[in-house]
Coordinates of C-alpha atoms and ligand atoms in Angstrom, one line a residue:
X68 CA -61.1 -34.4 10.6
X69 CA -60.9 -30.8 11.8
X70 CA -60.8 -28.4 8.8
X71 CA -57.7 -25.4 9.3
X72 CA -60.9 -23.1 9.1
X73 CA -62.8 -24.4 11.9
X74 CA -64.4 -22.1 15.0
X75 CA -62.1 -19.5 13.6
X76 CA -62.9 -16.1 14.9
X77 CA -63.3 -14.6 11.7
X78 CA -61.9 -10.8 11.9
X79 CA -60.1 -10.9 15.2
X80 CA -57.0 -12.9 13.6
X81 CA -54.9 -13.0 10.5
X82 CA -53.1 -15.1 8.6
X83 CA -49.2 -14.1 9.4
X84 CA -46.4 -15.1 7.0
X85 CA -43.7 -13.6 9.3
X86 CA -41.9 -10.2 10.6
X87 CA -39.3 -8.4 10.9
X88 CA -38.6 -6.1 14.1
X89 CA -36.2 -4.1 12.6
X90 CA -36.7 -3.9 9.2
X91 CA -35.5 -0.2 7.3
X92 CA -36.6 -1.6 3.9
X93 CA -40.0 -1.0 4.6
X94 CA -41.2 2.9 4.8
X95 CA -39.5 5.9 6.3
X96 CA -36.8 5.0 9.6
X97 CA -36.6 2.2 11.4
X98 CA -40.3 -0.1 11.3
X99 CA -41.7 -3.4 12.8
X100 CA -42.7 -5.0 9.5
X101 CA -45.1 -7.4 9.3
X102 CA -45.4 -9.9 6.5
X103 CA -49.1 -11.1 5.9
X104 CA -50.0 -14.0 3.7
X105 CA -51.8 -13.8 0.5
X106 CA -51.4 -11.9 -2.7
X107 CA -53.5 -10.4 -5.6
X108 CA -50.4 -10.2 -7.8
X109 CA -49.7 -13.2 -10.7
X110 CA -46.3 -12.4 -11.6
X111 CA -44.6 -14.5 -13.4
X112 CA -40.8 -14.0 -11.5
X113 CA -42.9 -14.2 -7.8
X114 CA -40.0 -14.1 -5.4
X115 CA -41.8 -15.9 -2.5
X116 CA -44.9 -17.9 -4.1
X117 CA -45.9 -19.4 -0.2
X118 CA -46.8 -15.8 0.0
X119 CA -49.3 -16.2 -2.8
X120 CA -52.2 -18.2 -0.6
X121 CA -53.6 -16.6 2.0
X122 CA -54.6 -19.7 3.9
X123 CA -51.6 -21.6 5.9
X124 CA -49.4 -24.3 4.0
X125 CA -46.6 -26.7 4.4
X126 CA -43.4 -26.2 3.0
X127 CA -42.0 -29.4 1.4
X128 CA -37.9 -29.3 0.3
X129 CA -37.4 -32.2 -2.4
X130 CA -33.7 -31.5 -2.1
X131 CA -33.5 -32.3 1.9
X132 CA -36.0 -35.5 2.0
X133 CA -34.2 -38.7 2.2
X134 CA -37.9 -39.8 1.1
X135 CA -38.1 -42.4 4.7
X136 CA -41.6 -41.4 5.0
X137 CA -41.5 -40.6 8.8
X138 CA -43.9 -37.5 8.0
X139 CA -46.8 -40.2 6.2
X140 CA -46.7 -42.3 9.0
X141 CA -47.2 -39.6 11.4
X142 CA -50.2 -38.1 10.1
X143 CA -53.6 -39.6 11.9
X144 CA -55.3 -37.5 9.3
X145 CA -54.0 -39.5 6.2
X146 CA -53.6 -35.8 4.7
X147 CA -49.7 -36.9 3.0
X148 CA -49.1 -39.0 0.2
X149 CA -46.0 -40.0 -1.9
X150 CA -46.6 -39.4 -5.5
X151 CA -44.0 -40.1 -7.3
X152 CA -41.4 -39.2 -5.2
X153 CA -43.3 -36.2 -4.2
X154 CA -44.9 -35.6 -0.9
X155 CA -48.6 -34.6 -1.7
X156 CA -50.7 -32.3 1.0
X157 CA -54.0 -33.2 1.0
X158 CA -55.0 -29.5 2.5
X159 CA -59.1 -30.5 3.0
X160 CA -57.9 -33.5 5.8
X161 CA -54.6 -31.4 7.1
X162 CA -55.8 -29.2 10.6
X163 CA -51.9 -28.5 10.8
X164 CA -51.6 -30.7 14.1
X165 CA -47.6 -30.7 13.1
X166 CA -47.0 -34.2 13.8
X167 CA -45.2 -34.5 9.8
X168 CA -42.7 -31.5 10.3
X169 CA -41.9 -32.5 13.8
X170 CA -41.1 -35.9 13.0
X171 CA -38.4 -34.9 10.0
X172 CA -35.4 -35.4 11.1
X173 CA -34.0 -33.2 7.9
X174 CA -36.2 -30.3 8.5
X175 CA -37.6 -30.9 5.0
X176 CA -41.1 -30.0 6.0
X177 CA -42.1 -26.5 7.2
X178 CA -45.0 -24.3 8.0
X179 CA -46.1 -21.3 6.3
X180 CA -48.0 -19.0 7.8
X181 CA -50.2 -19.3 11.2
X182 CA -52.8 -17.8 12.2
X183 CA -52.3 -15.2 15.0
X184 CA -55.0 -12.9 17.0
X185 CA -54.6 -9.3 16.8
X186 CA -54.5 -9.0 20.3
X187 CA -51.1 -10.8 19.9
X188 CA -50.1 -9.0 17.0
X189 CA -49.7 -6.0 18.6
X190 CA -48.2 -7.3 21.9
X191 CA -45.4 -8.6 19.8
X192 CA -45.1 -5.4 18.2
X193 CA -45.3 -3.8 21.9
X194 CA -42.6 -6.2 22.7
X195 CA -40.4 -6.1 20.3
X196 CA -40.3 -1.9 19.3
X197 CA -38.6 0.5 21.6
X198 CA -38.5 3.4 19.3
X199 CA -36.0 6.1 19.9
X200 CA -37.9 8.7 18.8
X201 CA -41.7 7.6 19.2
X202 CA -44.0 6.7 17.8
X203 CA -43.8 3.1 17.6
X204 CA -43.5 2.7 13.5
X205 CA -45.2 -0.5 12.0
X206 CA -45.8 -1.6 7.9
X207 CA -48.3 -4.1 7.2
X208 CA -47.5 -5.8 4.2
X209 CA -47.3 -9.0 2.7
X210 CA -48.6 -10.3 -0.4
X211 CA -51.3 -7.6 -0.3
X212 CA -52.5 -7.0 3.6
X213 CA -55.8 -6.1 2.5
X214 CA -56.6 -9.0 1.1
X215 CA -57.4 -10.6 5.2
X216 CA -59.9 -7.3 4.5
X217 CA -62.3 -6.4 7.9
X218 CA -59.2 -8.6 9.7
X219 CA -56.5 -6.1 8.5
X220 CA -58.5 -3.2 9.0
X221 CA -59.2 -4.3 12.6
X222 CA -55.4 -4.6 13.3
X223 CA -54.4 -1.3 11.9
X224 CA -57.8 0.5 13.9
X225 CA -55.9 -0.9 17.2
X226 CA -52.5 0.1 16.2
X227 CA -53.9 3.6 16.0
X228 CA -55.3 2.7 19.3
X229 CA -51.9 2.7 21.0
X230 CA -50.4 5.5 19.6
X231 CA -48.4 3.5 16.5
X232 CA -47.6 4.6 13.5
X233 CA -49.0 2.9 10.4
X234 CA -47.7 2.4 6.5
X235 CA -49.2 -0.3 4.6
X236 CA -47.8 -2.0 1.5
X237 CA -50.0 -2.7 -1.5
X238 CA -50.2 -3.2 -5.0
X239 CA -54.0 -1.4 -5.1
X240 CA -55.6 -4.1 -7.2
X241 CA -58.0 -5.0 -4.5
X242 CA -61.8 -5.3 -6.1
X243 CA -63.3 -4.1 -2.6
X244 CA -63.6 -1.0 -2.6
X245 CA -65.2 -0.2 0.6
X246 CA -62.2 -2.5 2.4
X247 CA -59.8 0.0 0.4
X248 CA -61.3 3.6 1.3
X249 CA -61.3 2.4 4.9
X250 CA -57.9 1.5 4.9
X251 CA -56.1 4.2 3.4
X252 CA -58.3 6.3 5.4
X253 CA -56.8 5.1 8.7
X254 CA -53.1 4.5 7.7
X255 CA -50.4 7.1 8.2
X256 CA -48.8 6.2 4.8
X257 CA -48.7 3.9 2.0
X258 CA -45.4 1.7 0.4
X259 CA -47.4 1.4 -3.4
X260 CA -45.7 -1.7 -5.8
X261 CA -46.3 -0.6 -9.0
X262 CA -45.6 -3.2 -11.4
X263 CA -46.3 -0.9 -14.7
X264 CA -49.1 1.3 -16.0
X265 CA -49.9 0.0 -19.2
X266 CA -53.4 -1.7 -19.1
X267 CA -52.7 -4.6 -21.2
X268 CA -49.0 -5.4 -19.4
X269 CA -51.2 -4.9 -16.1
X270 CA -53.8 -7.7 -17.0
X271 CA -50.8 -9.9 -18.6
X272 CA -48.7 -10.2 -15.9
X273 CA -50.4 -9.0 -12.6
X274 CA -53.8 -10.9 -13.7
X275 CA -56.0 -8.3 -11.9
X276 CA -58.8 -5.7 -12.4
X277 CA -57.0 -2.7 -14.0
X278 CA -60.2 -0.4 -13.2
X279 CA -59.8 -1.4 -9.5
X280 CA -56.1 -0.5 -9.4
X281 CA -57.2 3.1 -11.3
X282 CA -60.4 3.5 -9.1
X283 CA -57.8 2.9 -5.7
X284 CA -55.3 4.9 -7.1
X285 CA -57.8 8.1 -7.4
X286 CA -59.1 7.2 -4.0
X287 CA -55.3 7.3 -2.8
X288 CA -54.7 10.7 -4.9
X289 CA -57.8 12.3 -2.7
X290 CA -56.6 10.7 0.4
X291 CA -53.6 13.0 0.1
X292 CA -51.5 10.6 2.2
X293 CA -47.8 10.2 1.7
X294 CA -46.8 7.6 -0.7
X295 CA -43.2 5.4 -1.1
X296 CA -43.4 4.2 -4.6
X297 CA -42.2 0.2 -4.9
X298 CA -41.0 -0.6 -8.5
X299 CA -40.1 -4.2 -9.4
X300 CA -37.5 -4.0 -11.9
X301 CA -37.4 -7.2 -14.2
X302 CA -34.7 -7.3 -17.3
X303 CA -36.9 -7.2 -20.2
X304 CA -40.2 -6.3 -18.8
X305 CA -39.6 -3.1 -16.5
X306 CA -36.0 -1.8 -16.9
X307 CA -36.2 0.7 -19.5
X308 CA -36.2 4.1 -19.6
X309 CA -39.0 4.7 -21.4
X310 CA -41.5 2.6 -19.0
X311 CA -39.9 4.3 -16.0
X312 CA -40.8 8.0 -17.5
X313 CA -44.1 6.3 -17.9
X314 CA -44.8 5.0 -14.9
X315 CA -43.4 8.1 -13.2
X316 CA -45.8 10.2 -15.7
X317 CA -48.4 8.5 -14.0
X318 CA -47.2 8.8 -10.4
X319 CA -46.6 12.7 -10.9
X320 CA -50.5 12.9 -12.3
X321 CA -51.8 10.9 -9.8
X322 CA -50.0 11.3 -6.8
X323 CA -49.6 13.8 -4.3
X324 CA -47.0 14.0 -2.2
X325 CA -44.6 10.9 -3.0
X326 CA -41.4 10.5 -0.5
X327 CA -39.0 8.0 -2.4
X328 CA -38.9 6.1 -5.3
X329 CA -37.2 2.4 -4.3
X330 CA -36.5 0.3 -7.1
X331 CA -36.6 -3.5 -6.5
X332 CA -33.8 -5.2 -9.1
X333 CA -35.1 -8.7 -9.8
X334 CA -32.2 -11.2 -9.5
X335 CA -32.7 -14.6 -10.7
X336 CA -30.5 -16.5 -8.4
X337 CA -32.0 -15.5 -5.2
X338 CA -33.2 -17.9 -2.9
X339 CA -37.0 -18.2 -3.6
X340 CA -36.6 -17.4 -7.4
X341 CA -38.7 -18.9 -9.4
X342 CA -37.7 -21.8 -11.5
X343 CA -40.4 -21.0 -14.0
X344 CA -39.7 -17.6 -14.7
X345 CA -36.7 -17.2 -17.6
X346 CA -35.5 -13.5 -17.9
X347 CA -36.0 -12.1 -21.5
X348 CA -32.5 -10.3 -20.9
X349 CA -29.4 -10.0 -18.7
X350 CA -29.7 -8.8 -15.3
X351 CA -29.0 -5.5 -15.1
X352 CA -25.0 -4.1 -14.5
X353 CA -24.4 -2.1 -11.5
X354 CA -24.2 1.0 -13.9
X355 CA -27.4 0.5 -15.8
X356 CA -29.4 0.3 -12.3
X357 CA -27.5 3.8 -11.3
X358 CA -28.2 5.1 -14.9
X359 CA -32.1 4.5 -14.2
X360 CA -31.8 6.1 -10.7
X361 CA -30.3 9.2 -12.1
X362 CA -33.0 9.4 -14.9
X363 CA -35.8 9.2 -12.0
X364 CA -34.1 11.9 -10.2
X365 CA -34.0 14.2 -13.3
X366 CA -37.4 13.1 -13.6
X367 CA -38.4 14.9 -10.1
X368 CA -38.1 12.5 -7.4
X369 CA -35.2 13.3 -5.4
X370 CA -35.0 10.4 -3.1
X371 CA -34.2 7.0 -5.0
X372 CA -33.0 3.6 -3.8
X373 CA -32.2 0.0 -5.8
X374 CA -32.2 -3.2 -3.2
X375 CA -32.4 -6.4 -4.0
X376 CA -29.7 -8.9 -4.4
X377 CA -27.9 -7.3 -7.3
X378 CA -27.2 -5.0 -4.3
X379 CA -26.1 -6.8 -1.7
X380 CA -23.7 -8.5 -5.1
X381 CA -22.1 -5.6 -5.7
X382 CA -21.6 -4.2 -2.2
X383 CA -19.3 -7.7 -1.9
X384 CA -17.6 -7.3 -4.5
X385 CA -16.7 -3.4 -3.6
X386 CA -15.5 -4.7 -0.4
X387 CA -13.1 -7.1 -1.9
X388 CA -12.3 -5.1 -4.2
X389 CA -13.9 -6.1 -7.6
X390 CA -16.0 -3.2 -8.4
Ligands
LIG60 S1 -49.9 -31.1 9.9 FE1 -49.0 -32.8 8.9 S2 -49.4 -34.5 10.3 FE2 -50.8 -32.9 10.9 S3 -52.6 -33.3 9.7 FE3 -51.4 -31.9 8.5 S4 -50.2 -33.2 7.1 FE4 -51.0 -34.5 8.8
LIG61 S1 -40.1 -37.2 7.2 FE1 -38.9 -35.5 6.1 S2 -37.2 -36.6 5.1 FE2 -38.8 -38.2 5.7 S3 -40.0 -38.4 3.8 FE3 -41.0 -36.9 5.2 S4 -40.2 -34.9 4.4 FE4 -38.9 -36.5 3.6

């Protein structure tokens, strides 16, 4: 049995959820945004929860597997199990050999996450950019990037090294907070998801240190660097008005020089939703998200955007004519 952990070279290579070559969701122009796995975050309506972990897993669909067992039988590692009707991973025997996916014939089994060397990292990115206008533009997010710590600052120190440009997205909760000085430090700018400022909603439903997030944001606030603020908004938790002006009260106090405001409108039918999470109240009408833009721009940040698949709703339904 060969652990996934094994004669890994720890610091030279991160655990990568995905990317996205062309991604203008994710800091100013057009970026090469990479997805990292692993998350300090605990909230309760997690989009993507195979982002939570950092290390690699398998992705099992219930709704695909005609339950023939091809994957069990496959395995020399005896690392899958049927438990009632469920296909178990036994992660501590699993070294990710791929025998189980590659033997589904209904694509019910998947990998999440691998583990890639820098070096590769940023020949993809290489690859894959040609900027227009250089430099080369990348966003390390995730999850929270910094939670791969000396790993993540490694990749952003040779990023710098040819010339690219780096924002990083992060929720500032990390507890380390030599890894987080370092990192702001080097990065050209910062994407920062703020799920609310109140103390006790912060240790209900993000589950981390609200001192570290404080003792980050100051660092961030001395670092002077430019800052996208990232604000989920969940029906019945972060919609209103009033925890907006709050949160924006403590943005203004805290932080320098913010570019945009980008407001992420929590759906509950999207695709990774999670089936746990029941919204206090009704998703939010077209209106009421435009209402809450125009109170943040009467608040003093000029440059606000909603996404999320509320959006992408009502853009269909304007072009059929609906809306
Ligand atoms: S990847 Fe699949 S087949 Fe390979 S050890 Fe893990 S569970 Fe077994
Ligand atoms: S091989 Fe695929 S379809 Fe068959 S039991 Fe395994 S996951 Fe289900």
């Amino acid at each position: 049995m060969v652990p996934i952990s094994f004669g890994r070279e720890m610091g030279n290579e991160l655990v990568v959820y995905g990317w996205d070559n062309l991604s203008t969701n994710d800091g100013p122009g057009v970026r090469f945004a990479l997805y990292l796995k692993g998350c300090s975050l605990n909230c309760p309506w997690c989009l993507n929860p195979y982002l939570q972990k950092v290390e690699p897993e398998i992705r099992w669909k219930s709704e695909t597997c005609v339950c023939d067992d091809l994957c069990i039988d496959s395995c020399k590692y005896g690392a899958l199990q049927r438990e009632n009707e469920h296909i178990v991973i036994d992660y501590n025997n699993c070294n990710f050999c791929g025998s189980c996916w590659n033997s589904c014939t209904t694509n019910s089994l998947k990998p999440v996450g691998e583990y890639i060397s820098i070096d590769r990292i940023v020949s993809i990115v290489i690859q894959e950019t040609v900027p227009q206008v250089p430099p080369r533009k990348v966003t390390i997010g995730g999850g929270e990037p910094l939670l791969q710590g000396e790993a993540t600052i490694n990749l952003i120190h040779r990023f710098k090294e040819e010339g690219i440009e780096v924002y990083l997205t992060t929720c500032a909760g990390i507890t380390d907070r030599d890894v987080w000085a370092r990192a702001i430090d080097l990065v050209d700018g910062v994407l920062l998801h703020i799920l609310t400022v109140d103390e006790s909603e912060w240790r209900e439903l993000g589950g981390m240190s609200y001192e570290s997030f404080l003792r980050n944001v100051y660092h961030l606030k001395v670092s002077s660097k430019p800052v996208c603020i990232r604000m989920p908004v969940i029906p019945g938790y972060t919609d209103s008005i009033q925890k907006v002006r709050s949160l924006l009260g403590f943005v203004k106090e805290n932080i320098p020089l913010v570019l945009e405001m980008d407001l992420r409108v929590y759906t509950p039918n999207s695709r990774f939703s999670s089936p746990m999470f029941k919204l206090k109240e009704k998703t939010l009408t077209t209106e009421q998200i435009l209402e809450l833009c125009e109170a943040i721009k009467k608040l003093g940040i000029e440059k606000v955007h909603w996404r999320g698949s509320a959006r992408k709703i009502t853009e269909y339904h304007k072009m059929n004519g609906k809306d």
